[in-house]
PDB file of C-alpha atoms in Angstrom:
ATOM      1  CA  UNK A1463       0.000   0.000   0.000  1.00  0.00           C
ATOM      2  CA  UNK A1464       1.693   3.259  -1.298  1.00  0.00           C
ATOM      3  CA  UNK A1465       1.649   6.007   1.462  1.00  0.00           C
ATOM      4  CA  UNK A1466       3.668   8.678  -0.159  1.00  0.00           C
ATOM      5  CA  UNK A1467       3.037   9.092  -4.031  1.00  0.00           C
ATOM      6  CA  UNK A1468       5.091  12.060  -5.407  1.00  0.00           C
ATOM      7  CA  UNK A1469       2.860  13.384  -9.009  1.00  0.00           C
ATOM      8  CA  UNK A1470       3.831  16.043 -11.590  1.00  0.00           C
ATOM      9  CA  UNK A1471       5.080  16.863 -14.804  1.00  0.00           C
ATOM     10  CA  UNK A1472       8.776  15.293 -15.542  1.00  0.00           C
ATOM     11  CA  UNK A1473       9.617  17.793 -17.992  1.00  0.00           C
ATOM     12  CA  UNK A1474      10.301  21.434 -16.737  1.00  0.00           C
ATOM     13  CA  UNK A1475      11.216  24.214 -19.141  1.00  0.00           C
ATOM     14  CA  UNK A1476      14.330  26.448 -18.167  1.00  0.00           C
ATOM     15  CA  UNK A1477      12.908  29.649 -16.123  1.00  0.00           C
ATOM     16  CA  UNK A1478       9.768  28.028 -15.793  1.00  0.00           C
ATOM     17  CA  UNK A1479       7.619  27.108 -12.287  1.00  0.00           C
ATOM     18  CA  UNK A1480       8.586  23.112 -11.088  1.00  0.00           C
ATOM     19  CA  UNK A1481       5.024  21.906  -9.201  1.00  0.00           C
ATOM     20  CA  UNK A1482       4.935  18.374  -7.431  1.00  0.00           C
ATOM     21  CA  UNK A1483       2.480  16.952  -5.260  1.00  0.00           C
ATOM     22  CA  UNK A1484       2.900  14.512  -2.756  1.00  0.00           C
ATOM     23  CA  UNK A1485      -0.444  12.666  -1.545  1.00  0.00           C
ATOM     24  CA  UNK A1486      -0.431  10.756   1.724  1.00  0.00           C
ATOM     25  CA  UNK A1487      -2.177   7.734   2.432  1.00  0.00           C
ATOM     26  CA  UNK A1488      -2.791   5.771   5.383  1.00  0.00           C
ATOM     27  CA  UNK A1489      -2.014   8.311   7.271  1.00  0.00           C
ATOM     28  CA  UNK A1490      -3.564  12.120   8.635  1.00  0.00           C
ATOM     29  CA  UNK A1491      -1.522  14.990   7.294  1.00  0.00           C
ATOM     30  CA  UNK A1492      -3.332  16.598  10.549  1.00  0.00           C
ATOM     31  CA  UNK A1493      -1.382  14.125  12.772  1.00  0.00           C
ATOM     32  CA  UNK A1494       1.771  15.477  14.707  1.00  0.00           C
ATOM     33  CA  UNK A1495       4.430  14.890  11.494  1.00  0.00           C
ATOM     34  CA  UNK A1496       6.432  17.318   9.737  1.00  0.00           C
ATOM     35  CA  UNK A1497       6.335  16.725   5.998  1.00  0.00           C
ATOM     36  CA  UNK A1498       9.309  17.302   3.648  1.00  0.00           C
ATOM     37  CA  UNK A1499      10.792  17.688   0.704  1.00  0.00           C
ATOM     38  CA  UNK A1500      14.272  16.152  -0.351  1.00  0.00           C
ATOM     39  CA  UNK A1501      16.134  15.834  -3.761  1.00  0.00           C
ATOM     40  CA  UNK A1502      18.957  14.096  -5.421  1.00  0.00           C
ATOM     41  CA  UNK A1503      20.597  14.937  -8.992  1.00  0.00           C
ATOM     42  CA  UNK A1504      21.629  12.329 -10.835  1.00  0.00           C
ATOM     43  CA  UNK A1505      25.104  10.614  -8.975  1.00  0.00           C
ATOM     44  CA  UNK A1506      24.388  12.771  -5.879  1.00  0.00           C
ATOM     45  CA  UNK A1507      23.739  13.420  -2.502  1.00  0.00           C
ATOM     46  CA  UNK A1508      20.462  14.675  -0.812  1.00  0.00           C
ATOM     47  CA  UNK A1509      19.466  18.294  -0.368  1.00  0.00           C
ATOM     48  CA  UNK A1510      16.329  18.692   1.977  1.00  0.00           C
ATOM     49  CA  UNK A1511      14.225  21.605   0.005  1.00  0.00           C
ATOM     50  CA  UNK A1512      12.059  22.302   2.733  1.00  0.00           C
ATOM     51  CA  UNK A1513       9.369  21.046   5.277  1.00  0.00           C
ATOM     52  CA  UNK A1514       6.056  22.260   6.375  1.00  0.00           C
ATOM     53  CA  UNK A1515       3.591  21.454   9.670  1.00  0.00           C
ATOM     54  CA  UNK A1516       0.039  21.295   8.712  1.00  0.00           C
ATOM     55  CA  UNK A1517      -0.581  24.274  10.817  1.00  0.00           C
ATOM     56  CA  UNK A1518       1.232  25.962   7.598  1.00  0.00           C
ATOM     57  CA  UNK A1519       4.459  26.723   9.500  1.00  0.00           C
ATOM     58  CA  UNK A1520       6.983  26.058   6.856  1.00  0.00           C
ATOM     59  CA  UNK A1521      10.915  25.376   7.052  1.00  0.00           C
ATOM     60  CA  UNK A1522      13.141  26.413   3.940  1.00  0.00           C
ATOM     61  CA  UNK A1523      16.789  25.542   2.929  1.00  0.00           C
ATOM     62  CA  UNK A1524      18.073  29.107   3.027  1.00  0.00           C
ATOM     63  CA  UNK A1525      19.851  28.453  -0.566  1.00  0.00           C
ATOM     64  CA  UNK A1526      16.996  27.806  -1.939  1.00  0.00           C
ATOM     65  CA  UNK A1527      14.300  30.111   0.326  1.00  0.00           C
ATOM     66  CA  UNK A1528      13.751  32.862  -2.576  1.00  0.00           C
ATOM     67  CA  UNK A1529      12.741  30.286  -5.196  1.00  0.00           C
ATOM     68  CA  UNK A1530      10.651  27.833  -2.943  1.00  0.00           C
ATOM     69  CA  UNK A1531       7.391  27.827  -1.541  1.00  0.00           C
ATOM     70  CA  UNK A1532       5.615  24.564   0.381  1.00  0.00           C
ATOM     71  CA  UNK A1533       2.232  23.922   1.794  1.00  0.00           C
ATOM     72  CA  UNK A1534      -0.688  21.669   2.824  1.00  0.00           C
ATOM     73  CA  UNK A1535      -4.179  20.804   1.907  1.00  0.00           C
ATOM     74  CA  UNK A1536      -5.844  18.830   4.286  1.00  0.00           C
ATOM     75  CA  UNK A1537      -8.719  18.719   2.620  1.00  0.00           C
ATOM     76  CA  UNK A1538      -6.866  16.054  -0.024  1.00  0.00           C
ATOM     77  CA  UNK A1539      -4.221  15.077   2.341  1.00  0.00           C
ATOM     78  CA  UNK A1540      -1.818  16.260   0.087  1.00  0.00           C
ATOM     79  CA  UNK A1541       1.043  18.938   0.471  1.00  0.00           C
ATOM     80  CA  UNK A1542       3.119  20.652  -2.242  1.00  0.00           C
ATOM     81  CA  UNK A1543       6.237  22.078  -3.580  1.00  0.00           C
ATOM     82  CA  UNK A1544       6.885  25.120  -6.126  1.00  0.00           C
ATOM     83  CA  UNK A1545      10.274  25.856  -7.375  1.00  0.00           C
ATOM     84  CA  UNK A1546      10.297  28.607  -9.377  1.00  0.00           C
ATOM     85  CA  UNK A1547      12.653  30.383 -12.232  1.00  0.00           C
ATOM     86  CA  UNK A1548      14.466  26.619 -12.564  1.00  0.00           C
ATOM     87  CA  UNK A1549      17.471  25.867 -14.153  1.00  0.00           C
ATOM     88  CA  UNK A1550      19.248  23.016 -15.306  1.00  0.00           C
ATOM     89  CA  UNK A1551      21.198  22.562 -11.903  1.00  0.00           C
ATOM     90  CA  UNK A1552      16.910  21.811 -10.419  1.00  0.00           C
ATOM     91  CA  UNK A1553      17.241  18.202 -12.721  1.00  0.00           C
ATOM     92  CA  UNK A1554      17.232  15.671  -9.987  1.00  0.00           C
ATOM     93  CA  UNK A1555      14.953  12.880  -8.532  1.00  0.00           C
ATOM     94  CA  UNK A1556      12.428  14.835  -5.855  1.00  0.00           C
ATOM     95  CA  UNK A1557      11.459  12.879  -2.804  1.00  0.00           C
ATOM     96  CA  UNK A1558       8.411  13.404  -0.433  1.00  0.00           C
ATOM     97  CA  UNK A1559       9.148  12.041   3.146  1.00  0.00           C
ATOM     98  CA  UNK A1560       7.570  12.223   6.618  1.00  0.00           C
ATOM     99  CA  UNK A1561       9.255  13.633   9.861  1.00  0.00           C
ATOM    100  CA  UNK A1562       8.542  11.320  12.577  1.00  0.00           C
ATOM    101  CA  UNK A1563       9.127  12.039  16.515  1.00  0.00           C
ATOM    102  CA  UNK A1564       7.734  12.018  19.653  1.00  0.00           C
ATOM    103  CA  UNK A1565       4.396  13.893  19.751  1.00  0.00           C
ATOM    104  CA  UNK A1566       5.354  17.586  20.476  1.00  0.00           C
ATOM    105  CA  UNK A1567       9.084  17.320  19.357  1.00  0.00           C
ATOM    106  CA  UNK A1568      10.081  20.428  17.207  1.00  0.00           C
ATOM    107  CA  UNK A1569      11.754  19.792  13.836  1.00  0.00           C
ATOM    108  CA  UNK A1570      15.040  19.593  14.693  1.00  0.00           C
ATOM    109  CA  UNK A1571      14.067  16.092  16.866  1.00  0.00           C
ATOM    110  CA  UNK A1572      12.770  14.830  13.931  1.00  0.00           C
ATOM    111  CA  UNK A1573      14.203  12.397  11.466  1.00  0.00           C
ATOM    112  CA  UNK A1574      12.704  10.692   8.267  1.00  0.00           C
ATOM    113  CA  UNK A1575      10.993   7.811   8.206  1.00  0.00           C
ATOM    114  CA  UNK A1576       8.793   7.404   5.530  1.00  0.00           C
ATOM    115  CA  UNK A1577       9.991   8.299   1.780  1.00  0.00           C
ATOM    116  CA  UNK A1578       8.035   8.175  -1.670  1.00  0.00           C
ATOM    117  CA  UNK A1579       9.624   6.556  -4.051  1.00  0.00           C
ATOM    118  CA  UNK A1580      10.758   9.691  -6.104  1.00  0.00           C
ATOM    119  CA  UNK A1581      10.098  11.595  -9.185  1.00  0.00           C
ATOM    120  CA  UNK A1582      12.325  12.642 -11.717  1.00  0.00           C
ATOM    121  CA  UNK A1583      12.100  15.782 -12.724  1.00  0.00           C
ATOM    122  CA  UNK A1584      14.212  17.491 -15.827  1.00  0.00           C
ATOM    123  CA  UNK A1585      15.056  20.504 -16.283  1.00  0.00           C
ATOM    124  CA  UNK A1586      15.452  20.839 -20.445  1.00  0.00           C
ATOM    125  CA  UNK A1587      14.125  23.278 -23.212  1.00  0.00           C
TER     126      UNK A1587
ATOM    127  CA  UNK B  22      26.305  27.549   6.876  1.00  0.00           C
ATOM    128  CA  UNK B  23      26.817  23.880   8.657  1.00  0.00           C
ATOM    129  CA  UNK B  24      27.984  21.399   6.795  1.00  0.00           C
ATOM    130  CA  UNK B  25      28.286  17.156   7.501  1.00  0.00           C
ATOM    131  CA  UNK B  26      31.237  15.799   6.491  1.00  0.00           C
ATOM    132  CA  UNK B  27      31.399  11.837   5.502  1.00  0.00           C
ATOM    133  CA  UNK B  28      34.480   9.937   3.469  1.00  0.00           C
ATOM    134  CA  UNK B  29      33.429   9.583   0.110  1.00  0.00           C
ATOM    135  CA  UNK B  30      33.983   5.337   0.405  1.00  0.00           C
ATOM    136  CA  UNK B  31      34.302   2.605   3.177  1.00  0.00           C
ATOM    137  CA  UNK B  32      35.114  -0.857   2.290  1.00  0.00           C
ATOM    138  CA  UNK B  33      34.599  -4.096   4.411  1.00  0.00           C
ATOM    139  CA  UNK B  34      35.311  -7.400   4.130  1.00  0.00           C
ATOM    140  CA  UNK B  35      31.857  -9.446   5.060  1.00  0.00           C
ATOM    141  CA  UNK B  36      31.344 -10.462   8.338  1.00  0.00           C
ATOM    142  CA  UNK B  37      33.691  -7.784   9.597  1.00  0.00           C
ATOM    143  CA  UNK B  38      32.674  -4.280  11.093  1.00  0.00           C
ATOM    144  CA  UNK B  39      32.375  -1.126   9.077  1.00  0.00           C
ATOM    145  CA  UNK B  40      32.305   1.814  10.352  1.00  0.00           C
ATOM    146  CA  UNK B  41      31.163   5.211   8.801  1.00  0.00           C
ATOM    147  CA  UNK B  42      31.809   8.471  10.127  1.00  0.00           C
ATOM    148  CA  UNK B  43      29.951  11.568  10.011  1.00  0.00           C
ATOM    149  CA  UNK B  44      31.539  15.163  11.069  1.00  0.00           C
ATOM    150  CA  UNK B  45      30.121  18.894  12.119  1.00  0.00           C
ATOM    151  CA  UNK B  46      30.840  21.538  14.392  1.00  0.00           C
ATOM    152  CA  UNK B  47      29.513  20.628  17.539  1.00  0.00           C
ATOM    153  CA  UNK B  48      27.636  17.713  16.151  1.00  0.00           C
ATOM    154  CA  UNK B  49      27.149  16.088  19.398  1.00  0.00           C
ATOM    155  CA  UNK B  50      24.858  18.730  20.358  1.00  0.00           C
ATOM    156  CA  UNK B  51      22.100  17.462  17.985  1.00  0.00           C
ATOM    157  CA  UNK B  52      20.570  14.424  16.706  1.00  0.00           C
ATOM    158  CA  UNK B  53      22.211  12.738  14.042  1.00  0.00           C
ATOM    159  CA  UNK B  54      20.029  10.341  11.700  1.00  0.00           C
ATOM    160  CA  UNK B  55      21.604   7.928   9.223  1.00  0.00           C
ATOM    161  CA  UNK B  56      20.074   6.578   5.555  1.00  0.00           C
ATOM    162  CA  UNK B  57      20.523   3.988   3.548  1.00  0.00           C
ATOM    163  CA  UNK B  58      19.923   4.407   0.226  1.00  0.00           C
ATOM    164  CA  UNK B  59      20.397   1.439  -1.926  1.00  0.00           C
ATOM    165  CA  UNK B  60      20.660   1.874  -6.337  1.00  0.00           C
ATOM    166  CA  UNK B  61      17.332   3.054  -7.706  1.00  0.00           C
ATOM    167  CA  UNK B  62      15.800   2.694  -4.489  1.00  0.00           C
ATOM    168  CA  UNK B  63      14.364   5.463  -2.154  1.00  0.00           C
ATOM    169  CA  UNK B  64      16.471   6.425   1.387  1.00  0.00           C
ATOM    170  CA  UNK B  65      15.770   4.197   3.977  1.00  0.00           C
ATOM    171  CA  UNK B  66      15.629   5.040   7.603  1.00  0.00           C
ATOM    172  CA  UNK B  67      18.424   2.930   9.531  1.00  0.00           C
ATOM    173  CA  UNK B  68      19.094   5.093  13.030  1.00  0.00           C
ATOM    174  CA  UNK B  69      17.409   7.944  14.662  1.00  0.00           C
ATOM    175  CA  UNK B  70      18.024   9.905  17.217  1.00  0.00           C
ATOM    176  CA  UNK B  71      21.437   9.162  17.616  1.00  0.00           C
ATOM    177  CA  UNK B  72      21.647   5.522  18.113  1.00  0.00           C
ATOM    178  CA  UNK B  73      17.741   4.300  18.022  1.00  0.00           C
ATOM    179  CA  UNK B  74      16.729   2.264  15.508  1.00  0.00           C
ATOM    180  CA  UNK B  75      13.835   1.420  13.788  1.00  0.00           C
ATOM    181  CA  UNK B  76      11.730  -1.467  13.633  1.00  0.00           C
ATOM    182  CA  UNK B  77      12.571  -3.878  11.162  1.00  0.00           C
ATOM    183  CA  UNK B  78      16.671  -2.612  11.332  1.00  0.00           C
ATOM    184  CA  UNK B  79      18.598  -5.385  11.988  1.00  0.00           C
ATOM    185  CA  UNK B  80      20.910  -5.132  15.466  1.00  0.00           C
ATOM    186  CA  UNK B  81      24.261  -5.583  13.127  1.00  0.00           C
ATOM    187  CA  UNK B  82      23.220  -1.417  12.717  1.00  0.00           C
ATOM    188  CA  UNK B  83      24.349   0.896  15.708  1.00  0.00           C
ATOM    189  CA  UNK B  84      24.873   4.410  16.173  1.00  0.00           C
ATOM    190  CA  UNK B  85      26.801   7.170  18.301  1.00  0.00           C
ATOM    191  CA  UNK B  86      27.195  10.805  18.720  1.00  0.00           C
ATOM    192  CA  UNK B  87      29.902  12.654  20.581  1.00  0.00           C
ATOM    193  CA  UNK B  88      31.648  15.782  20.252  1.00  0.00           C
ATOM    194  CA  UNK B  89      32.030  16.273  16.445  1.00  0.00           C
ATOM    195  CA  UNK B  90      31.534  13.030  15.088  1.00  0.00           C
ATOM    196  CA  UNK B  91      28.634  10.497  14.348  1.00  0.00           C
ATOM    197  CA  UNK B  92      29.560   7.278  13.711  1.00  0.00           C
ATOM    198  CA  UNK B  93      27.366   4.572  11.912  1.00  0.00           C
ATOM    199  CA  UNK B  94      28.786   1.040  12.637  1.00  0.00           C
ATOM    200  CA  UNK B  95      27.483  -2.287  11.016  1.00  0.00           C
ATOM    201  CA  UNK B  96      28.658  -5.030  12.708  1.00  0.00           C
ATOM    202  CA  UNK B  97      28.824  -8.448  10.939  1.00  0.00           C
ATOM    203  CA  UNK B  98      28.588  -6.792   7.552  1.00  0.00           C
ATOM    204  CA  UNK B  99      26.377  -8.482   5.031  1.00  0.00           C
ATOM    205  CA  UNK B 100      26.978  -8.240   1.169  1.00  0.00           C
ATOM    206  CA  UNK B 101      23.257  -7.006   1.571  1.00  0.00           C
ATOM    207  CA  UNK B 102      24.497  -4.013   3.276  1.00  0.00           C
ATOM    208  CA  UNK B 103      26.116  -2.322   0.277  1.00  0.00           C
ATOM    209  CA  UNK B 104      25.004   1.045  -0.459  1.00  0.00           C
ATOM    210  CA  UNK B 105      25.060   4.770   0.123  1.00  0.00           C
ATOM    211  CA  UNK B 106      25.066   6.051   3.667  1.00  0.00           C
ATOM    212  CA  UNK B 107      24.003   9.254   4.436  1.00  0.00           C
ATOM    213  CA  UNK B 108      23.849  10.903   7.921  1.00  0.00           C
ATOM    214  CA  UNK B 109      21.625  14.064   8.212  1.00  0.00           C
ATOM    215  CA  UNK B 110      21.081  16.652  11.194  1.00  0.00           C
ATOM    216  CA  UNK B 111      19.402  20.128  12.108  1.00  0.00           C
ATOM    217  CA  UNK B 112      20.958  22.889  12.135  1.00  0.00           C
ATOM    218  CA  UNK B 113      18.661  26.102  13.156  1.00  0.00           C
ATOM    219  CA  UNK B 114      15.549  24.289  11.539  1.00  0.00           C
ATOM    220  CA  UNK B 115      17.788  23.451   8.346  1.00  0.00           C
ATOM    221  CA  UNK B 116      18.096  20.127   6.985  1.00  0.00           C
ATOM    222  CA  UNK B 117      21.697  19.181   6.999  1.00  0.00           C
ATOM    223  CA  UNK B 118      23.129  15.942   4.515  1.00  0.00           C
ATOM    224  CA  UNK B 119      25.894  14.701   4.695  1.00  0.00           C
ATOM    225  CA  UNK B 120      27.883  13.961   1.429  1.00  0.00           C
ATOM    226  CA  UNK B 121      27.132  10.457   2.090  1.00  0.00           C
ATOM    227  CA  UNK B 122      29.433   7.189   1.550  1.00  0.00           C
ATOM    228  CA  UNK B 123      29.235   4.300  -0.859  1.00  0.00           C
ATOM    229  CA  UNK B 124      30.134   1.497   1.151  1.00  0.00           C
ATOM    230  CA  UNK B 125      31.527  -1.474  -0.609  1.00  0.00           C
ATOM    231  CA  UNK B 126      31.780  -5.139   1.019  1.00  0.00           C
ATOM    232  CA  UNK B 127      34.100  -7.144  -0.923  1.00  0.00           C
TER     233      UNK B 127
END
């Protein structure tokens, strides 16, 4: 049973607005989780993008803070990521995870234990 | 900014014990989390908190934090355990990766 699907287009123009949505099953996006974003470019590392509470209180990698923008709907149990004006260093496989803890704990107690499987997204005229 | 700092590679022989490190200014001070993240796969959660680990982990996986340095030791490695490792904190509400370590068991 999937419980994080990550959906969107896989092709991205240069300059243009990346959108992905990541829908939750199983699970309440109203419970006490943080949910996050994470990517990888091809042969790389991770880079967490951002996170965001379902209160709306949102967390942002400061490199990327001007261009990104993160959020919830409860209503679908879904939350979302914009990148804006990309480029073809934004090519890379784009993860939705969950930020577990003990009920309370503030992000940085957090850790993540539930990943999508990934999208790839490219960057390419 | 903080940065995590990991050697690039780590080979084992099987059944021996590999250990991984993971460095940061004042690391200690916060919880360090480690991933492994097998080819084509999706990260998977190996230790929390430090040393905790999740259900379904096997024991061979341990964890510590002191001073500047996480550490990530398998004990017993299995060929099975081949893969990246990647240790990630907080810093100031920023998500911290390391570079992350392709260990090899050969």
């Amino acid at each position: 049973q999937v419980q994080l699907q990550e959906s969107g287009p896989g092709l991205v123009k240069p300059s243009e607005t990346l959108s992905l949505i990541c829908t939750v099953s199983v699970y309440s996006i109203r419970s006490d989780y943080y949910w996050g974003w994470i990517r990888q470019p091809p042969g790389k590392g991770l880079e967490w993008i951002a996170s965001v509470y379902h209160s709306g209180s949102t967390y942002y990698n400061p490199s990327l803070k001007s261009r990104v923008t993160v959020s919830v709907d409860t209503s679908k149990n879904q939350f979302s990521l914009k990148l804006s004006s990309v480029t073809a260093a934004d090519t890379a496989v784009y993860y939705c995870a969950r930020s577990n803890g003990v009920y309370g704990d503030q992000i940085s107690d957090r850790y993540f234990d539930l990943w999508g499987r990934g999208t790839l997204v490219t960057v390419s005229s | 900014s903080y940065d995590l700092t990991q050697p690039p590679s780590v080979s084992v022989s099987p059944g021996q014990t590999a250990t991984i490190t993971c460095s940061g200014h004042k690391l200690g001070d916060k919880y360090a989390c480690w991933y492994q993240q097998k080819p084509g796969q999706s990260p998977v959660l190996v230790i929390y908190q430090d040393t905790k680990r999740p259900s379904g982990i096997p024991e061979r996986f341990s964890g510590s934090n002191s001073g500047n340095t996480a550490t990530l030791t398998i004990s017993g490695t299995q060929a099975m355990d081949e893969a990246d490792y990647y240790c990630q904190a907080w810093d100031n509400s920023t998500g911290i990766f390391g570079g992350g370590t392709k260990l090899t068991v050969l």
